[in-house]
XYZ file of C-alpha atoms in Angstrom:
614
model
C 65.615 137.822 83.713
C 63.186 139.248 81.165
C 61.183 137.246 78.749
C 61.976 137.270 75.079
C 61.758 140.953 73.706
C 60.858 139.737 70.241
C 58.474 137.411 68.687
C 59.330 134.365 66.659
C 58.479 136.045 63.426
C 60.781 139.024 64.303
C 63.908 136.650 64.709
C 65.529 135.197 61.750
C 67.162 132.183 63.299
C 68.182 130.564 66.521
C 71.599 128.893 66.718
C 73.095 126.712 69.460
C 76.642 128.277 69.009
C 77.553 131.686 67.597
C 81.087 133.096 67.115
C 81.165 136.869 66.693
C 84.140 137.790 64.495
C 85.568 135.871 61.327
C 89.119 136.719 61.771
C 92.052 134.340 62.364
C 91.016 133.793 65.916
C 87.339 133.255 65.242
C 87.965 130.755 62.252
C 90.521 128.728 64.072
C 88.224 128.506 67.115
C 85.371 127.397 64.869
C 87.671 124.488 63.593
C 88.527 123.591 67.035
C 85.014 123.404 68.287
C 83.954 121.405 65.316
C 86.622 118.910 66.115
C 85.866 118.515 69.712
C 82.023 118.342 69.361
C 81.578 116.696 65.944
C 84.702 114.429 65.543
C 84.992 112.862 69.015
C 85.715 109.160 68.876
C 84.816 107.102 71.994
C 86.204 103.713 73.162
C 84.464 100.683 71.612
C 86.115 97.388 72.249
C 89.575 98.922 71.759
C 88.740 100.820 68.680
C 87.513 104.380 68.165
C 83.952 104.882 66.900
C 82.642 108.267 65.830
C 80.048 109.660 68.212
C 78.493 112.883 67.119
C 79.697 112.878 63.746
C 78.238 109.365 63.183
C 74.965 110.728 63.041
C 74.216 114.053 61.208
C 71.158 114.539 63.365
C 73.612 115.079 66.295
C 75.930 117.493 64.644
C 76.522 120.838 66.522
C 76.070 123.610 63.945
C 78.694 126.407 64.269
C 77.841 129.886 62.891
C 80.477 132.587 62.433
C 79.279 136.217 61.968
C 81.979 138.456 60.320
C 81.672 142.397 59.878
C 83.238 142.752 56.588
C 81.537 142.000 53.276
C 84.101 139.337 52.269
C 87.773 138.241 52.567
C 89.743 140.151 50.093
C 93.221 139.673 48.541
C 96.092 141.974 49.977
C 93.885 142.894 53.009
C 95.695 143.450 56.310
C 99.263 142.991 57.058
C 101.229 139.967 58.089
C 101.743 137.786 61.247
C 104.353 135.454 62.654
C 103.313 131.933 63.739
C 105.265 130.331 66.490
C 105.552 126.749 67.606
C 102.922 127.058 70.392
C 100.364 128.244 67.808
C 101.454 125.744 65.039
C 100.779 122.967 67.448
C 97.085 123.988 67.431
C 96.999 123.708 63.780
C 98.928 120.431 63.957
C 96.312 119.041 66.311
C 93.504 120.048 63.939
C 95.468 118.296 61.053
C 96.196 115.108 62.772
C 93.783 114.875 65.671
C 94.786 114.323 69.294
C 93.818 112.091 72.311
C 93.025 112.841 75.862
C 92.604 110.563 78.776
C 89.042 111.035 80.171
C 86.700 109.248 82.803
C 84.323 107.421 80.473
C 81.209 105.706 81.525
C 79.891 102.423 79.965
C 77.217 104.219 78.070
C 76.296 104.148 74.418
C 79.134 106.329 72.866
C 76.968 106.622 69.808
C 74.319 108.800 71.362
C 76.479 110.566 74.070
C 79.432 112.969 73.436
C 82.761 111.638 74.687
C 83.060 115.112 76.430
C 79.967 114.504 78.252
C 81.026 111.256 79.801
C 82.710 111.060 83.042
C 79.943 112.475 85.368
C 78.389 109.093 86.275
C 80.060 108.539 89.673
C 81.486 105.125 90.313
C 80.791 103.622 87.113
C 83.374 105.787 85.247
C 86.552 104.347 83.919
C 89.696 106.006 82.431
C 89.874 105.700 78.729
C 91.464 107.553 75.760
C 89.075 109.612 73.912
C 90.362 110.651 70.434
C 89.350 113.889 68.427
C 89.720 113.111 64.816
C 91.385 115.561 62.246
C 89.084 118.350 61.353
C 91.246 119.621 58.402
C 94.018 116.954 57.368
C 95.970 119.428 55.205
C 95.636 122.486 57.277
C 99.155 122.812 58.641
C 100.831 121.887 55.414
C 98.624 124.396 53.599
C 99.516 127.179 56.164
C 103.343 126.282 55.884
C 103.058 126.462 52.003
C 101.432 129.942 52.171
C 104.074 131.245 54.372
C 107.764 131.405 54.907
C 109.946 130.086 57.498
C 112.319 132.430 59.243
C 115.474 130.187 59.818
C 117.304 132.960 61.518
C 116.529 135.489 64.225
C 118.605 138.680 64.102
C 119.071 141.685 66.426
C 120.494 144.718 64.448
C 121.400 148.321 65.044
C 119.562 150.828 62.852
C 122.826 151.504 60.866
C 123.139 147.860 59.796
C 125.388 146.438 62.350
C 124.571 142.962 63.497
C 124.346 142.550 67.283
C 123.603 138.957 67.238
C 122.067 136.135 65.151
C 120.391 132.950 66.308
C 118.926 129.927 64.482
C 115.210 129.834 64.647
C 115.202 126.057 65.521
C 116.787 126.978 68.927
C 113.206 127.842 70.027
C 112.271 124.089 69.536
C 113.286 121.283 71.976
C 114.820 118.185 70.771
C 112.826 115.107 70.243
C 113.796 111.558 69.815
C 113.253 109.974 66.308
C 111.216 106.775 66.628
C 113.896 104.774 64.912
C 117.557 105.083 63.703
C 116.852 105.329 60.074
C 114.502 108.249 60.815
C 117.297 110.060 62.833
C 120.100 112.487 62.082
C 123.673 112.699 63.661
C 123.207 116.392 64.221
C 119.908 117.907 65.254
C 121.057 121.436 64.600
C 121.225 120.615 60.807
C 117.587 118.967 60.801
C 115.781 122.058 60.044
C 118.360 124.049 58.131
C 118.501 120.934 55.470
C 114.654 121.271 55.075
C 114.353 124.949 55.248
C 117.319 126.859 53.569
C 115.624 128.366 50.712
C 116.853 131.228 48.622
C 120.763 130.399 49.062
C 123.117 130.028 51.710
C 123.749 132.586 54.659
C 126.565 134.994 53.816
C 126.685 137.309 56.945
C 129.570 136.674 59.401
C 127.065 136.537 62.279
C 124.877 134.220 60.409
C 127.839 131.882 59.560
C 128.752 131.814 63.308
C 125.086 131.031 64.125
C 125.291 127.989 61.814
C 128.530 126.858 63.477
C 127.305 127.521 67.029
C 126.553 124.270 68.960
C 122.832 123.718 69.415
C 121.750 125.017 72.757
C 124.720 127.332 72.996
C 128.003 127.219 74.705
C 126.507 126.461 78.196
C 124.801 123.356 76.890
C 128.147 122.095 75.578
C 129.814 122.855 78.900
C 126.959 121.033 80.694
C 127.205 117.932 78.644
C 130.961 117.883 78.952
C 130.667 117.994 82.773
C 128.000 115.370 82.681
C 130.292 113.199 80.604
C 133.154 113.709 82.976
C 130.948 112.903 85.982
C 129.727 109.671 84.334
C 133.412 108.677 83.489
C 134.580 109.557 87.161
C 131.611 107.598 88.636
C 132.673 104.603 86.588
C 136.169 104.767 87.719
C 134.903 105.027 91.269
C 132.690 101.906 90.913
C 135.647 99.927 89.486
C 137.886 100.833 92.228
C 135.369 99.951 94.914
C 134.929 96.680 93.324
C 138.595 95.957 93.067
C 139.482 97.093 96.529
C 136.682 95.231 98.379
C 137.876 93.057 101.058
C 134.987 90.763 101.890
C 134.283 87.105 101.601
C 133.888 85.491 98.130
C 130.145 85.272 98.095
C 130.013 88.970 98.816
C 132.761 89.728 96.437
C 131.005 87.932 93.680
C 127.757 89.730 94.524
C 129.376 93.093 94.391
C 131.060 92.260 91.244
C 127.718 91.073 89.744
C 126.325 94.449 90.808
C 129.022 96.286 89.100
C 128.521 94.259 86.027
C 124.943 94.650 85.940
C 125.363 98.448 86.264
C 127.880 98.464 83.459
C 125.620 96.450 81.235
C 122.739 98.763 81.893
C 124.744 101.753 81.135
C 125.930 100.114 77.781
C 122.233 99.290 76.949
C 121.187 102.915 77.526
C 124.108 104.239 75.487
C 123.097 101.832 72.694
C 119.390 102.766 72.889
C 120.412 106.550 72.798
C 122.686 105.969 69.784
C 119.907 104.159 67.966
C 117.429 106.914 68.498
C 118.797 110.145 67.165
C 117.613 113.462 68.098
C 115.955 115.965 65.835
C 113.732 119.029 65.910
C 110.134 119.042 64.602
C 110.563 121.205 61.430
C 106.873 121.481 60.973
C 106.769 123.669 63.978
C 109.425 126.154 62.987
C 108.330 129.761 63.112
C 107.142 131.263 59.914
C 105.844 134.565 58.520
C 102.678 134.731 56.412
C 100.484 137.395 55.102
C 97.333 137.885 56.974
C 94.874 137.366 53.969
C 96.612 134.088 53.041
C 96.361 132.676 56.507
C 92.649 133.749 56.594
C 91.957 132.180 53.200
C 93.359 128.764 54.195
C 91.186 128.825 57.419
C 88.136 129.895 55.438
C 88.484 127.026 53.103
C 89.009 124.695 56.012
C 85.834 125.943 57.575
C 83.853 125.352 54.365
C 85.080 121.861 53.948
C 83.652 121.035 57.336
C 80.334 122.736 57.086
C 80.908 125.714 59.210
C 78.615 128.517 58.245
C 80.072 132.208 57.855
C 77.908 135.161 57.566
C 79.493 138.163 55.995
C 78.394 141.694 56.428
C 77.215 141.357 60.010
C 78.524 143.985 62.294
C 77.197 143.329 65.811
C 75.367 146.349 67.334
C 73.965 144.994 70.669
C 73.547 142.049 72.884
C 70.845 141.267 75.473
C 69.993 138.136 77.508
C 66.632 136.699 77.911
C 65.061 133.585 79.391
C 62.779 131.157 77.445
C 61.414 127.756 78.399
C 63.914 127.768 81.378
C 66.928 128.319 78.995
C 69.204 131.396 78.872
C 69.652 132.837 75.455
C 71.379 135.828 73.876
C 69.599 138.163 71.312
C 72.155 139.437 68.865
C 71.132 142.621 66.783
C 73.322 143.443 63.849
C 73.767 147.000 62.234
C 71.730 145.812 58.952
C 68.729 145.301 61.130
C 68.731 141.474 61.294
C 68.559 139.631 64.543
C 69.412 136.157 65.728
C 69.287 134.185 69.075
C 71.948 131.972 70.424
C 72.480 129.530 73.356
C 76.163 130.382 73.432
C 78.023 133.344 72.043
C 81.663 133.564 71.826
C 83.426 136.870 71.105
C 86.394 136.941 68.724
C 85.676 140.523 67.449
C 88.926 142.316 68.183
C 90.066 144.987 70.366
C 86.751 146.974 69.898
C 84.829 143.910 70.902
C 81.222 144.394 71.625
C 80.913 141.000 73.343
C 83.727 142.181 75.816
C 81.710 145.293 76.747
C 78.578 143.010 77.455
C 80.623 140.567 79.555
C 81.883 143.626 81.509
C 78.521 145.007 81.869
C 75.726 142.579 80.986
C 72.151 144.035 80.245
C 68.791 142.309 79.531
C 67.520 145.372 77.507
C 68.524 145.759 73.722
C 68.254 149.396 73.814
C 70.138 149.878 77.145
C 72.844 147.397 75.689
C 73.386 149.993 72.767
C 73.999 152.800 75.172
C 76.522 151.043 77.460
C 79.611 153.033 77.719
C 82.176 151.132 75.603
C 85.542 150.521 77.140
C 87.623 152.408 74.508
C 91.379 151.085 74.633
C 93.850 153.697 75.528
C 96.323 154.956 72.926
C 99.947 154.324 73.712
C 101.492 157.214 71.769
C 103.100 154.664 69.288
C 101.992 154.356 65.624
C 103.048 151.475 63.337
C 103.380 151.668 59.591
C 103.396 148.224 57.997
C 103.334 146.818 54.502
C 105.242 144.552 52.217
C 107.353 144.775 48.998
C 109.180 142.468 46.603
C 112.596 143.065 47.967
C 115.224 140.509 48.775
C 117.401 140.805 51.795
C 119.229 138.710 54.388
C 117.232 135.718 55.573
C 115.413 135.734 58.938
C 113.173 137.827 61.218
C 115.088 140.979 61.938
C 114.657 143.475 64.773
C 116.570 146.811 64.049
C 116.468 149.444 66.819
C 117.590 153.063 66.658
C 120.241 154.193 69.203
C 119.334 157.811 68.468
C 115.524 158.115 67.919
C 112.581 156.212 69.388
C 112.066 154.262 66.263
C 112.264 150.545 66.152
C 111.211 147.863 63.455
C 110.639 144.280 62.568
C 111.330 142.657 59.020
C 110.626 139.318 57.958
C 110.001 137.273 54.820
C 106.656 135.814 53.855
C 107.873 134.617 50.299
C 111.292 133.468 49.025
C 112.059 131.498 45.903
C 112.523 127.719 46.089
C 115.927 126.177 45.117
C 116.227 126.549 41.416
C 118.061 128.533 38.740
C 120.081 131.601 39.228
C 117.532 133.468 37.337
C 114.664 132.328 39.635
C 116.626 133.265 42.771
C 117.720 136.727 41.194
C 114.132 137.534 40.378
C 112.862 139.991 42.890
C 109.251 139.099 42.272
C 109.968 135.794 43.955
C 110.536 137.561 47.166
C 108.120 139.283 49.611
C 109.486 141.193 52.596
C 107.269 142.583 55.430
C 108.247 145.561 57.378
C 106.600 146.883 60.701
C 107.992 150.323 61.643
C 106.994 151.744 64.958
C 107.589 155.451 65.842
C 106.250 157.990 68.357
C 103.184 159.817 67.291
C 101.725 161.681 70.336
C 98.522 162.812 68.602
C 95.722 160.104 68.495
C 94.262 160.108 65.015
C 92.120 156.956 64.764
C 90.500 158.156 61.542
C 93.920 157.622 59.920
C 94.331 154.170 61.105
C 93.404 152.100 58.004
C 94.622 150.459 54.799
C 96.188 153.250 52.672
C 95.482 153.675 48.964
C 98.498 152.938 46.661
C 99.089 156.648 46.271
C 98.854 157.372 49.953
C 101.223 154.434 50.643
C 103.732 155.699 48.231
C 103.842 159.151 49.656
C 103.851 158.149 53.282
C 106.459 155.388 53.102
C 108.837 157.610 51.119
C 108.478 160.460 53.574
C 109.294 157.922 56.371
C 112.306 156.621 54.443
C 113.559 160.153 54.018
C 113.555 160.743 57.823
C 114.969 157.437 58.644
C 117.722 158.038 56.283
C 118.560 161.268 57.945
C 118.855 159.388 61.184
C 121.291 157.098 59.802
C 119.141 154.009 58.916
C 120.786 151.460 56.628
C 119.667 151.258 53.109
C 118.486 147.671 53.346
C 115.763 148.834 55.808
C 114.799 151.684 53.374
C 114.497 149.847 50.185
C 111.238 148.312 50.822
C 109.748 151.653 51.738
C 110.789 153.157 48.405
C 109.996 150.145 46.156
C 107.662 150.308 43.226
C 106.139 146.932 44.530
C 104.651 148.387 47.741
C 101.324 146.666 48.735
C 99.182 146.011 51.657
C 100.242 149.114 53.510
C 98.371 150.239 56.510
C 98.705 152.640 59.418
C 97.536 151.623 62.783
C 97.875 153.164 66.325
C 98.816 150.765 69.180
C 96.314 150.729 71.864
C 96.044 148.868 75.242
C 93.531 148.625 78.209
C 93.369 146.688 81.408
C 92.988 142.931 81.253
C 89.916 141.183 82.480
C 89.951 138.882 85.477
C 86.887 136.924 83.936
C 86.045 136.030 80.341
C 82.455 135.030 80.588
C 79.058 136.189 81.676
C 75.956 134.015 81.303
C 76.009 132.322 78.103
C 78.714 134.589 76.647
C 82.496 134.041 76.458
C 85.512 135.793 75.140
C 87.373 133.628 72.699
C 86.534 130.218 74.252
C 89.282 127.713 74.115
C 88.993 124.613 71.949
C 89.131 122.159 74.855
C 86.525 123.482 77.322
C 84.343 120.524 78.218
C 80.890 121.983 77.600
C 78.118 119.686 77.254
C 75.784 118.778 74.422
C 72.195 117.433 74.415
C 70.331 115.833 71.548
C 66.851 116.998 70.728
C 64.033 114.576 70.148
C 63.072 116.338 67.033
C 64.672 114.241 64.228
C 65.376 117.433 62.187
C 67.015 119.338 64.957
C 70.788 119.324 65.585
C 72.546 119.346 68.942
C 71.944 122.232 71.321
C 74.124 123.598 74.362
C 73.455 122.311 77.804
C 74.736 124.659 80.502
C 75.045 121.980 83.245
C 78.764 122.162 83.398
C 79.355 125.515 81.632
C 80.239 127.466 84.659
C 82.791 124.810 85.860
C 84.340 124.561 82.315
C 84.763 128.214 82.196
C 86.428 128.415 85.423
C 88.854 125.760 84.252
C 89.458 127.617 81.031
C 90.069 131.006 82.783
C 92.459 129.293 85.108
C 94.568 128.086 82.183
C 94.270 131.358 80.028
C 93.652 134.522 82.027
C 96.857 134.757 84.079
C 99.142 133.568 81.116
C 97.473 136.126 78.828
C 97.927 138.904 81.151
C 101.649 138.094 81.626
C 102.128 137.824 77.936
C 100.488 141.236 77.233
C 102.452 142.871 79.997
C 105.701 141.504 78.493
C 104.678 142.937 75.067
C 104.207 146.235 76.454
C 107.500 146.098 78.378
C 109.373 144.969 75.359
C 108.200 147.921 73.325
C 109.132 150.296 76.066
C 112.536 148.722 76.201
C 113.036 149.156 72.472
C 112.276 152.902 72.829
C 114.321 153.362 75.965
C 117.483 152.307 74.026
C 117.332 155.756 72.345
C 117.316 157.634 75.660
C 120.627 156.102 77.066
C 123.702 155.164 75.354
C 124.746 153.347 78.472
C 121.465 151.349 78.675
C 121.611 150.664 74.935
C 125.229 149.303 75.196
C 124.277 147.194 78.101
C 121.213 145.824 76.163
C 123.217 144.997 73.103
C 125.995 143.064 75.182
C 123.133 141.176 77.182
C 121.643 140.028 73.868
C 124.984 139.051 72.381
C 126.028 137.136 75.691
C 122.573 135.234 75.888
C 122.682 134.105 72.429
C 126.476 132.867 72.772
C 125.653 131.041 76.006
C 122.172 129.635 75.119
C 121.760 129.780 71.320
C 118.904 132.296 71.612
C 117.230 134.442 74.258
C 116.173 132.039 76.950
C 113.011 134.027 77.807
C 111.573 133.178 74.418
C 111.689 129.435 74.963
C 108.877 128.814 77.487
C 106.399 130.448 75.195
C 107.441 128.465 72.152
C 107.389 125.109 74.155
C 103.884 125.788 75.513
C 101.372 122.937 74.725
C 97.961 123.762 75.468
C 96.655 120.231 75.166
C 99.241 119.052 77.757
C 98.001 121.815 80.108
C 94.301 120.631 79.574
C 95.413 116.893 80.219
C 97.038 118.015 83.484
C 93.812 119.930 84.505
C 91.651 116.921 83.768
C 93.933 114.546 85.667
C 93.703 117.204 88.834
C 89.913 117.148 88.364
C 89.861 113.241 88.240
C 92.021 113.085 91.439
C 89.858 115.521 93.376
C 86.469 113.962 92.283
């Protein structure tokens, strides 16, 4: 390991923790790390006492370096947020607790995450991580628009199937009867039906469809019949028993006890109605709006964001026994950091370093970059003030290899007919994918208003010739077009590891890294690598395989959409399969595991396993 290649005067600053990339991933990660390190509350006589946050001297400073000069309105496209991602925002808004091995140490001077490494002295206790941004989830929901429906359609406007979006959520029990609802399928609809009632035949059928689909109704019916037959069998056995009176009395008492127990369970079930967590329902949101909400939340907790800092090179050096990273930016500035986390997108400099680390800054700049491979598909995305049927919609062409996605990011609240009729109260996002064999990265960018108008109208003309329905073409020809960009879809091999030395790729919020407090009263917390390697192994075991699977599924889905244009038989089978699955299960079952994924729960399982093996 080389000594520091720069003198102290040549380095602007040293930070214990640096995140490269101030996009949605980087800002969310910064909030998560702030919550874990600076807002942990340890047990103290049954109550929670702030640990790191209680003393400003102990605060872990978090610095984010973003390549753009500033966050700008209308920049970027739009994204969809699903229940698994919204749970992260909810944890940031409300806080969460994890059972950890806690030692009888002074929780005011030791992070709760550092506890649990003191052998036999440790004990199990709940560690709470307080809210980092109490209004984060509500602000994100206010800036976006819930889908309510999920639609599969042909390019000519024919609806193949419609599912309610609340089918992605599992039922939960209300804490009390007065908070419940007699019908869980109406819980979300009553809250989220904005902009009028559903008027398509498939949508009306979706509203009337039993929650969970026909198979759930069949299962519940069979369970009720089985329970009824079991009760009849039990009564028959009691009546026909031919034993002495004491035994008969005992048997009768047993039957009575079982009957009473079943009655109590039914009463408990009746008193606690089932509902869905409407705050976790999927929504669409403009990227710049989401980024602005996250940016304001970061500012409120003191996270420092540096703009105009495009990373040029990374190198490692050792100083006073600690491994540090030297970061050089294109504007000539340099900083050192104890831990660097890369959230800098598909052309990540941090990723290149993790794959091929170097101690030489000049050599680091010459490292062959792992350029993603172009897939041959280009996407034109943008938005316009055009009302249409509610929900996220997936039209697919049966004649060409074009497919698309449409979803709302703004609809009018319930109000006057004039308000609902005003097109400016709507915002519809379109993402149209089409084959483009020639790779032209120089054209992948945000288009000027004139460029957007010309390109969108040319595309609308081609799609109209292919038989696309006018509802899909109207946004492309609207005078309200904005935020239009063209981007090529690229891919590359997933990594089997996400860290090297003190660098990591998008570190998760719950990795139990350690923190040590400097004796200098003006210094803040610094990173201790004692448990870093083990923490990263745990993190990678939770994330790498799952991420690889999701990326693979995404590629396969895109290929499936294009394959439908190559075979009428395959297209007919695919449509029949979608329709049958929605009828039987309420939505496509393959989507439910992802929506139900709870990362905090997986971390808790991992911590329990670590405790049991220690």
